[in-house]
């Protein structure tokens, strides 16, 4: 079946370093890829998304890269801070016919990011 | 604005008992979701409501799980009878429209012993 998974389950970095979290997906028909951050005891929080017709999108301190050739996406966090410590999930979804909204989200396993002061 | 509210935060029950979770979505959000998140895994969609109608319940174990959203606002998710493998965090989420930006609640952590 289709799935979304992560290469590395844990990542430890020093404060100020850049972090890269990777994700592999198998459904080539996905229209959107989304990164969520989940802090301990909280629900997932949207970080950034990217449409399948793009290969890069930047937000505040975050960049998502999409490589459709190898079905891989990554989340880059610049100048990582202790507050970035959390579990990061990638999710994939088919959009609607007009490409204006998400369909059902399929989440990957998650990567634990730990930032050391 | 207030976020998605869920209660209780924690629940411990014995197997074969029943349990119910409550969710109050963000005001005005027509779409409500229930997800199950097993420890170490990403959330899995159980059911999606659009107002008070079910849009997708394909992954809901209907022999033991039920959910309702009678007035198109609050929702309850029930498990009867519970099994050990139901131990998980149950997340409620809502979005203004179907497929829109989804906001999650803090979840209810269920432990079945």
mmCIF file of C-alpha atoms in Angstrom:
data_model
loop_
_atom_site.group_PDB
_atom_site.id
_atom_site.type_symbol
_atom_site.label_atom_id
_atom_site.label_comp_id
_atom_site.label_asym_id
_atom_site.label_seq_id
_atom_site.Cartn_x
_atom_site.Cartn_y
_atom_site.Cartn_z
ATOM 1 C CA UNK A 1 0.000 0.000 0.000
ATOM 2 C CA UNK A 2 1.002 3.621 -0.176
ATOM 3 C CA UNK A 3 3.034 4.957 2.661
ATOM 4 C CA UNK A 4 5.052 7.877 3.823
ATOM 5 C CA UNK A 5 8.123 7.154 5.917
ATOM 6 C CA UNK A 6 11.193 8.719 7.432
ATOM 7 C CA UNK A 7 14.832 7.712 7.037
ATOM 8 C CA UNK A 8 16.022 8.790 10.492
ATOM 9 C CA UNK A 9 13.941 8.374 13.612
ATOM 10 C CA UNK A 10 16.102 10.676 15.768
ATOM 11 C CA UNK A 11 18.232 13.728 15.138
ATOM 12 C CA UNK A 12 20.329 15.603 17.696
ATOM 13 C CA UNK A 13 21.837 18.984 16.900
ATOM 14 C CA UNK A 14 23.477 21.867 18.695
ATOM 15 C CA UNK A 15 21.692 25.160 19.060
ATOM 16 C CA UNK A 16 22.455 27.371 16.088
ATOM 17 C CA UNK A 17 23.151 24.504 13.712
ATOM 18 C CA UNK A 18 20.994 23.804 10.688
ATOM 19 C CA UNK A 19 18.779 20.709 10.836
ATOM 20 C CA UNK A 20 17.673 18.518 7.974
ATOM 21 C CA UNK A 21 14.817 16.062 8.420
ATOM 22 C CA UNK A 22 14.133 13.621 5.600
ATOM 23 C CA UNK A 23 11.056 11.804 4.387
ATOM 24 C CA UNK A 24 10.421 9.232 1.676
ATOM 25 C CA UNK A 25 7.041 8.741 0.087
ATOM 26 C CA UNK A 26 5.661 6.113 -2.245
ATOM 27 C CA UNK A 27 2.459 7.603 -3.676
ATOM 28 C CA UNK A 28 3.505 9.415 -6.823
ATOM 29 C CA UNK A 29 -0.060 10.706 -7.196
ATOM 30 C CA UNK A 30 0.180 12.895 -4.080
ATOM 31 C CA UNK A 31 -0.481 16.566 -4.725
ATOM 32 C CA UNK A 32 0.671 18.100 -1.461
ATOM 33 C CA UNK A 33 3.338 17.293 1.078
ATOM 34 C CA UNK A 34 3.068 18.824 4.506
ATOM 35 C CA UNK A 35 5.358 19.070 7.497
ATOM 36 C CA UNK A 36 3.946 19.075 11.026
ATOM 37 C CA UNK A 37 5.660 19.697 14.348
ATOM 38 C CA UNK A 38 4.401 17.895 17.430
ATOM 39 C CA UNK A 39 5.642 18.937 20.836
ATOM 40 C CA UNK A 40 5.254 16.654 23.818
ATOM 41 C CA UNK A 41 1.662 16.507 25.003
ATOM 42 C CA UNK A 42 0.338 18.570 22.115
ATOM 43 C CA UNK A 43 -1.307 17.938 18.802
ATOM 44 C CA UNK A 44 0.542 18.330 15.495
ATOM 45 C CA UNK A 45 1.067 21.896 14.317
ATOM 46 C CA UNK A 46 1.300 22.852 10.648
ATOM 47 C CA UNK A 47 4.727 24.144 9.606
ATOM 48 C CA UNK A 48 4.812 24.349 5.838
ATOM 49 C CA UNK A 49 3.494 22.590 2.766
ATOM 50 C CA UNK A 50 4.605 22.182 -0.819
ATOM 51 C CA UNK A 51 2.649 21.325 -3.940
ATOM 52 C CA UNK A 52 3.853 18.545 -6.168
ATOM 53 C CA UNK A 53 4.552 20.981 -9.023
ATOM 54 C CA UNK A 54 7.180 22.765 -6.931
ATOM 55 C CA UNK A 55 10.634 21.657 -5.842
ATOM 56 C CA UNK A 56 11.343 24.206 -3.132
ATOM 57 C CA UNK A 57 9.400 26.396 -0.778
ATOM 58 C CA UNK A 58 10.680 28.663 1.958
ATOM 59 C CA UNK A 59 9.112 29.870 5.135
ATOM 60 C CA UNK A 60 10.421 31.567 8.223
ATOM 61 C CA UNK A 61 13.640 29.662 9.078
ATOM 62 C CA UNK A 62 12.295 26.587 7.276
ATOM 63 C CA UNK A 63 12.719 25.310 3.741
ATOM 64 C CA UNK A 64 11.062 22.275 2.227
ATOM 65 C CA UNK A 65 12.636 20.540 -0.754
ATOM 66 C CA UNK A 66 10.805 18.056 -2.936
ATOM 67 C CA UNK A 67 12.536 15.606 -5.265
ATOM 68 C CA UNK A 68 9.887 13.774 -7.223
ATOM 69 C CA UNK A 69 12.428 11.721 -9.143
ATOM 70 C CA UNK A 70 13.404 9.801 -6.018
ATOM 71 C CA UNK A 71 10.175 10.497 -4.083
ATOM 72 C CA UNK A 72 11.934 12.313 -1.312
ATOM 73 C CA UNK A 73 11.271 15.481 0.617
ATOM 74 C CA UNK A 74 13.170 17.226 3.331
ATOM 75 C CA UNK A 75 12.625 19.922 5.925
ATOM 76 C CA UNK A 76 15.517 22.237 6.613
ATOM 77 C CA UNK A 77 15.472 24.325 9.774
ATOM 78 C CA UNK A 78 17.979 27.150 9.900
ATOM 79 C CA UNK A 79 19.651 28.214 13.144
ATOM 80 C CA UNK A 80 17.890 25.529 15.144
ATOM 81 C CA UNK A 81 16.715 26.606 18.580
ATOM 82 C CA UNK A 82 15.841 24.586 21.698
ATOM 83 C CA UNK A 83 12.190 25.431 21.037
ATOM 84 C CA UNK A 84 12.422 23.467 17.809
ATOM 85 C CA UNK A 85 12.810 20.238 19.789
ATOM 86 C CA UNK A 86 9.810 18.108 18.863
ATOM 87 C CA UNK A 87 8.688 15.228 16.674
ATOM 88 C CA UNK A 88 8.410 16.178 13.021
ATOM 89 C CA UNK A 89 6.001 14.384 10.717
ATOM 90 C CA UNK A 90 5.671 14.539 7.004
ATOM 91 C CA UNK A 91 2.257 13.898 5.495
ATOM 92 C CA UNK A 92 1.022 13.460 1.984
ATOM 93 C CA UNK A 93 -2.349 14.000 0.441
ATOM 94 C CA UNK A 94 -4.211 14.169 -2.823
ATOM 95 C CA UNK A 95 -5.670 17.592 -3.455
ATOM 96 C CA UNK A 96 -9.142 18.270 -4.767
ATOM 97 C CA UNK A 97 -9.900 18.598 -8.476
ATOM 98 C CA UNK A 98 -9.261 22.322 -8.402
ATOM 99 C CA UNK A 99 -6.042 21.968 -6.488
ATOM 100 C CA UNK A 100 -7.248 24.301 -3.779
ATOM 101 C CA UNK A 101 -7.504 22.019 -0.785
ATOM 102 C CA UNK A 102 -6.169 18.895 0.810
ATOM 103 C CA UNK A 103 -7.675 15.428 0.753
ATOM 104 C CA UNK A 104 -7.149 12.831 3.441
ATOM 105 C CA UNK A 105 -3.768 13.158 5.133
ATOM 106 C CA UNK A 106 -1.446 10.150 5.390
ATOM 107 C CA UNK A 107 1.226 10.703 8.023
ATOM 108 C CA UNK A 108 4.675 9.163 8.216
ATOM 109 C CA UNK A 109 6.316 7.749 11.333
ATOM 110 C CA UNK A 110 8.039 10.892 12.612
ATOM 111 C CA UNK A 111 11.555 12.089 13.473
ATOM 112 C CA UNK A 112 12.497 13.176 16.969
ATOM 113 C CA UNK A 113 14.568 16.360 16.838
ATOM 114 C CA UNK A 114 16.533 17.245 19.958
ATOM 115 C CA UNK A 115 18.326 20.573 20.125
ATOM 116 C CA UNK A 116 21.069 20.908 22.723
ATOM 117 C CA UNK A 117 21.853 24.373 24.136
ATOM 118 C CA UNK B 1 -8.999 32.477 18.996
ATOM 119 C CA UNK B 2 -9.628 29.395 21.117
ATOM 120 C CA UNK B 3 -8.215 26.154 19.786
ATOM 121 C CA UNK B 4 -9.693 22.691 19.514
ATOM 122 C CA UNK B 5 -10.756 21.516 22.966
ATOM 123 C CA UNK B 6 -10.687 17.885 24.002
ATOM 124 C CA UNK B 7 -11.526 16.051 27.198
ATOM 125 C CA UNK B 8 -10.479 14.174 29.134
ATOM 126 C CA UNK B 9 -6.703 14.573 28.735
ATOM 127 C CA UNK B 10 -5.997 11.124 30.107
ATOM 128 C CA UNK B 11 -8.045 7.969 30.593
ATOM 129 C CA UNK B 12 -7.126 4.553 31.924
ATOM 130 C CA UNK B 13 -9.617 1.713 31.535
ATOM 131 C CA UNK B 14 -9.622 -2.051 31.651
ATOM 132 C CA UNK B 15 -10.069 -4.057 28.479
ATOM 133 C CA UNK B 16 -13.683 -4.703 27.518
ATOM 134 C CA UNK B 17 -14.793 -1.482 29.223
ATOM 135 C CA UNK B 18 -16.300 1.449 27.353
ATOM 136 C CA UNK B 19 -14.899 4.936 26.984
ATOM 137 C CA UNK B 20 -15.981 8.185 25.346
ATOM 138 C CA UNK B 21 -14.004 11.223 24.247
ATOM 139 C CA UNK B 22 -15.360 14.686 23.630
ATOM 140 C CA UNK B 23 -14.236 17.360 21.177
ATOM 141 C CA UNK B 24 -15.215 20.973 20.652
ATOM 142 C CA UNK B 25 -13.745 22.304 17.384
ATOM 143 C CA UNK B 26 -12.753 25.863 16.618
ATOM 144 C CA UNK B 27 -15.846 28.012 16.275
ATOM 145 C CA UNK B 28 -17.139 28.058 12.724
ATOM 146 C CA UNK B 29 -15.118 25.089 11.519
ATOM 147 C CA UNK B 30 -17.361 22.880 9.440
ATOM 148 C CA UNK B 31 -14.992 19.946 9.140
ATOM 149 C CA UNK B 32 -14.047 17.789 12.121
ATOM 150 C CA UNK B 33 -11.633 14.872 12.207
ATOM 151 C CA UNK B 34 -10.769 12.162 14.706
ATOM 152 C CA UNK B 35 -7.302 10.654 14.473
ATOM 153 C CA UNK B 36 -5.690 7.790 16.349
ATOM 154 C CA UNK B 37 -1.985 8.153 17.129
ATOM 155 C CA UNK B 38 -0.244 5.064 18.427
ATOM 156 C CA UNK B 39 3.020 5.725 20.276
ATOM 157 C CA UNK B 40 5.865 6.326 17.844
ATOM 158 C CA UNK B 41 3.612 6.615 14.814
ATOM 159 C CA UNK B 42 1.954 9.386 12.890
ATOM 160 C CA UNK B 43 -1.756 10.094 13.327
ATOM 161 C CA UNK B 44 -4.180 7.895 11.397
ATOM 162 C CA UNK B 45 -7.545 9.269 10.322
ATOM 163 C CA UNK B 46 -10.488 7.446 11.873
ATOM 164 C CA UNK B 47 -13.395 9.578 10.729
ATOM 165 C CA UNK B 48 -14.109 12.906 9.046
ATOM 166 C CA UNK B 49 -17.303 14.920 9.462
ATOM 167 C CA UNK B 50 -18.554 17.729 7.279
ATOM 168 C CA UNK B 51 -21.018 19.568 9.518
ATOM 169 C CA UNK B 52 -22.991 16.650 11.001
ATOM 170 C CA UNK B 53 -22.487 14.248 8.086
ATOM 171 C CA UNK B 54 -19.802 11.582 7.767
ATOM 172 C CA UNK B 55 -17.425 12.150 4.832
ATOM 173 C CA UNK B 56 -14.951 9.328 5.430
ATOM 174 C CA UNK B 57 -15.040 6.568 8.029
ATOM 175 C CA UNK B 58 -13.197 3.946 5.993
ATOM 176 C CA UNK B 59 -10.558 3.398 8.692
ATOM 177 C CA UNK B 60 -12.922 3.375 11.654
ATOM 178 C CA UNK B 61 -13.246 -0.084 13.271
ATOM 179 C CA UNK B 62 -17.001 0.034 13.236
ATOM 180 C CA UNK B 63 -17.480 -3.099 15.304
ATOM 181 C CA UNK B 64 -16.226 -1.234 18.375
ATOM 182 C CA UNK B 65 -15.778 2.439 17.479
ATOM 183 C CA UNK B 66 -18.533 4.962 16.899
ATOM 184 C CA UNK B 67 -18.610 8.709 16.507
ATOM 185 C CA UNK B 68 -21.254 11.352 16.184
ATOM 186 C CA UNK B 69 -21.551 15.055 15.608
ATOM 187 C CA UNK B 70 -25.218 15.609 16.150
ATOM 188 C CA UNK B 71 -25.522 19.395 15.814
ATOM 189 C CA UNK B 72 -22.539 19.924 13.562
ATOM 190 C CA UNK B 73 -20.421 21.353 16.363
ATOM 191 C CA UNK B 74 -19.220 19.108 19.228
ATOM 192 C CA UNK B 75 -18.347 15.499 18.603
ATOM 193 C CA UNK B 76 -17.933 12.354 20.677
ATOM 194 C CA UNK B 77 -15.896 9.266 19.866
ATOM 195 C CA UNK B 78 -16.774 6.053 21.691
ATOM 196 C CA UNK B 79 -15.028 2.725 22.024
ATOM 197 C CA UNK B 80 -17.031 -0.261 23.210
ATOM 198 C CA UNK B 81 -15.556 -2.658 24.183
ATOM 199 C CA UNK B 82 -11.948 -1.478 24.383
ATOM 200 C CA UNK B 83 -9.008 -3.704 23.501
ATOM 201 C CA UNK B 84 -5.387 -3.436 24.596
ATOM 202 C CA UNK B 85 -4.380 -2.325 21.091
ATOM 203 C CA UNK B 86 -6.669 0.713 21.392
ATOM 204 C CA UNK B 87 -4.112 2.334 23.694
ATOM 205 C CA UNK B 88 -3.175 5.513 21.868
ATOM 206 C CA UNK B 89 -3.662 9.258 21.768
ATOM 207 C CA UNK B 90 -6.954 10.244 20.178
ATOM 208 C CA UNK B 91 -6.659 13.569 18.412
ATOM 209 C CA UNK B 92 -9.518 15.740 17.329
ATOM 210 C CA UNK B 93 -8.903 18.306 14.616
ATOM 211 C CA UNK B 94 -10.952 20.804 12.682
ATOM 212 C CA UNK B 95 -10.720 22.934 9.586
ATOM 213 C CA UNK B 96 -12.804 25.793 8.303
ATOM 214 C CA UNK B 97 -13.615 23.918 5.134
ATOM 215 C CA UNK B 98 -12.927 20.371 3.999
ATOM 216 C CA UNK B 99 -9.292 20.132 3.033
ATOM 217 C CA UNK B 100 -8.378 23.427 4.598
ATOM 218 C CA UNK B 101 -5.646 24.096 7.131
ATOM 219 C CA UNK B 102 -6.199 21.641 9.956
ATOM 220 C CA UNK B 103 -5.843 22.546 13.618
ATOM 221 C CA UNK B 104 -5.328 19.786 16.154
ATOM 222 C CA UNK B 105 -6.356 19.535 19.780
ATOM 223 C CA UNK B 106 -4.022 18.296 22.519
ATOM 224 C CA UNK B 107 -5.495 14.832 22.374
ATOM 225 C CA UNK B 108 -6.766 12.289 24.873
ATOM 226 C CA UNK B 109 -4.245 9.678 25.948
ATOM 227 C CA UNK B 110 -6.037 6.348 26.408
ATOM 228 C CA UNK B 111 -4.410 3.461 28.213
ATOM 229 C CA UNK B 112 -6.187 0.117 28.141
ATOM 230 C CA UNK B 113 -4.946 -2.350 30.759
#
